[in-house]
XYZ file of C-alpha atoms in Angstrom:
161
model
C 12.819 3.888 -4.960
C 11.811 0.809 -7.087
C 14.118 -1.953 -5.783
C 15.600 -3.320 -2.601
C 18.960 -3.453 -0.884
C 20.006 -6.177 -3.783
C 18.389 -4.243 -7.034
C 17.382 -0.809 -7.802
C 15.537 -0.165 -10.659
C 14.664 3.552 -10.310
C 15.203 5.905 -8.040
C 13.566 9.400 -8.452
C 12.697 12.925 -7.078
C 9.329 13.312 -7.817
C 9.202 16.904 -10.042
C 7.402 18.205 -12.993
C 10.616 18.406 -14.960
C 13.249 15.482 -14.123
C 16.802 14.766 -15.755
C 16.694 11.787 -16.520
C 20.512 9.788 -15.777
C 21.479 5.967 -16.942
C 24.202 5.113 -14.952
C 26.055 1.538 -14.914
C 24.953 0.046 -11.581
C 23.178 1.306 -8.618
C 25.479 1.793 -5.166
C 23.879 2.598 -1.816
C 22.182 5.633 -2.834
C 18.367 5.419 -1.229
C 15.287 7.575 -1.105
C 17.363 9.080 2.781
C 20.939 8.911 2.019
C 22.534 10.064 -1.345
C 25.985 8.443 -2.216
C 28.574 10.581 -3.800
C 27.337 9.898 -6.910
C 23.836 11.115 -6.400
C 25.066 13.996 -4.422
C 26.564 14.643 -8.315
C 23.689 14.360 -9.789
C 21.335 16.362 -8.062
C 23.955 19.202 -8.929
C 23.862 18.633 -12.536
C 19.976 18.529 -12.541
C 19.980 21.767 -10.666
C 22.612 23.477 -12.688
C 20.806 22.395 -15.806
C 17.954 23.647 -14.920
C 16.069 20.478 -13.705
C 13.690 20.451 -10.145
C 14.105 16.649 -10.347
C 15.796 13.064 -11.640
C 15.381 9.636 -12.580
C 18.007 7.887 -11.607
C 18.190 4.325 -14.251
C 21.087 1.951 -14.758
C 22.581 -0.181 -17.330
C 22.121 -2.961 -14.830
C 20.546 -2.765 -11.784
C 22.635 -5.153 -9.003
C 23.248 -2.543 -6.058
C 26.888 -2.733 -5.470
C 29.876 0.043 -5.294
C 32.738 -2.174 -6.728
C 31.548 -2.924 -10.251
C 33.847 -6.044 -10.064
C 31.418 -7.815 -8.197
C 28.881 -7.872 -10.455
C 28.571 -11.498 -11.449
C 30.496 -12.979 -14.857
C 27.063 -13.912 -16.317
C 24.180 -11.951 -17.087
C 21.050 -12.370 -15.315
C 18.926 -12.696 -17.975
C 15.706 -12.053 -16.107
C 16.952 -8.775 -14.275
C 18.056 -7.149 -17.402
C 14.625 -7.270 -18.392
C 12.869 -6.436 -15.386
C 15.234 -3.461 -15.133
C 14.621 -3.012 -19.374
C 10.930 -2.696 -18.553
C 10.978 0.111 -15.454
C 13.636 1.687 -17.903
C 10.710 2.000 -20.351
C 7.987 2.852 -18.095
C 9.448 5.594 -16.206
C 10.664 7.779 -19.961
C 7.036 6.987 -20.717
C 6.040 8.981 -18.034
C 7.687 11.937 -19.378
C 7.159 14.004 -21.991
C 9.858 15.233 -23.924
C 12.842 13.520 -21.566
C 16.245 14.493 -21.359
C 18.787 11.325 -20.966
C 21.667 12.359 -19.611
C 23.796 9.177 -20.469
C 26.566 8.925 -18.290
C 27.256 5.451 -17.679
C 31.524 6.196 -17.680
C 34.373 3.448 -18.867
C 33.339 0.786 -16.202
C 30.560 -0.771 -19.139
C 34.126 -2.212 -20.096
C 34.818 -4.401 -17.507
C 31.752 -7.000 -17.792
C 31.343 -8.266 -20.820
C 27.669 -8.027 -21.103
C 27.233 -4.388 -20.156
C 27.422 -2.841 -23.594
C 24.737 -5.582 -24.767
C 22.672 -3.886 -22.028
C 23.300 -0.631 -22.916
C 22.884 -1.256 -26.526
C 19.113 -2.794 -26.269
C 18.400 0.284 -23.694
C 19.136 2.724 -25.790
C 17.650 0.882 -28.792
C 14.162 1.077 -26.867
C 14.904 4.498 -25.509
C 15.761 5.957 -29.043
C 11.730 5.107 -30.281
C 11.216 8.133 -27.835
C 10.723 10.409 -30.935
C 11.039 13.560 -28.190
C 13.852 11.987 -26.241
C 16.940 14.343 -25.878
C 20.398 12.734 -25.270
C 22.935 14.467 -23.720
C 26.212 13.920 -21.893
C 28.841 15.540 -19.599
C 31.609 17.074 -21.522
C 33.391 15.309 -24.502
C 33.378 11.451 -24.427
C 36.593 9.844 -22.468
C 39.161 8.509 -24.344
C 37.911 4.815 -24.374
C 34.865 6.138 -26.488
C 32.122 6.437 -23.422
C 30.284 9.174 -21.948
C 31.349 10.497 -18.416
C 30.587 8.982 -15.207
C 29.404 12.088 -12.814
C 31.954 11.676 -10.492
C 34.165 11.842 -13.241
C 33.516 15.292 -14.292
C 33.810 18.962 -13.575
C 30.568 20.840 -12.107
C 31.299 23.661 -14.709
C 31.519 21.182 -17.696
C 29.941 21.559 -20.819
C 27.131 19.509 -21.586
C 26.969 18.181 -24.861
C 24.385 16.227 -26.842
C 24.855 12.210 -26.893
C 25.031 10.290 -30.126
C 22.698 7.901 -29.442
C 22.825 6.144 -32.343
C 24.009 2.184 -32.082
């Protein structure tokens, strides 16, 4: 885990052929305990085919209530989480993003602004596959994983902004 009990970055099962997953915000999930969330994602990764993950997020304040992330953006951790971001799809060749950030980018403003200049600097990753869970919700966002069926379809991600 890159992080602390405040941020998370990244947090990975080492493997010679991760899934990579942007989420919205990191909860308790650790390198011991899974959260329900994780526990999701490991099952996708192994259904698809994967032996491990990199777990990234739109913005990396650990919390589980996404209303208490702060009204303002922190500058300065957006780009420290922009930069691991970055340096861990480096790592691998031709990734697979599974984008599945869900309708909570809605309720702080300056979500999507992350999630736009994420995916604008993941998108120069000529090999980069995008893909998502199912068919996007009806607010226009790709599903959360607790927010989906094990057995659902995955489908590639438009990640075009």
């Amino acid at each position: 885990m890159i992080g602390d009990d405040k941020v998370r970055y990244v947090l990975k099962k080492e493997g010679k052929n991760p899934l990579i997953v942007l989420g919205i915000n990191p909860s308790t999930a650790d390198d011991v305990l899974p959260d329900r969330t994780m526990t999701r994602v490991c099952g996708f990764a192994e259904k698809m085919g994967f032996d491990s993950f990199v777990m990234l997020n739109v913005y990396p304040l650990r919390t589980p209530q996404i209303e208490e992330l702060p009204a303002e953006l922190n500058p300065d951790l957006h780009q420290k989480n922009l930069s691991h971001i970055v340096e861990e799809i480096s790592k691998i060749e031709n990734p697979t993003i599974l984008v599945a950030h869900g309708n909570s980018i809605s309720k702080k403003k300056y979500l999507r602004t992350c999630l736009q200049e994420i995916l604008n600097e993941l998108t120069k990753f000529k090999t980069a596959k995008f893909i998502q869970l199912g068919d996007l919700t009806n607010e226009g966002n790709p599903r959360h994983p607790l927010m989906a069926r094990a057995d659902i379809e995955i489908k590639e991600y438009n990640a075009k902004i």
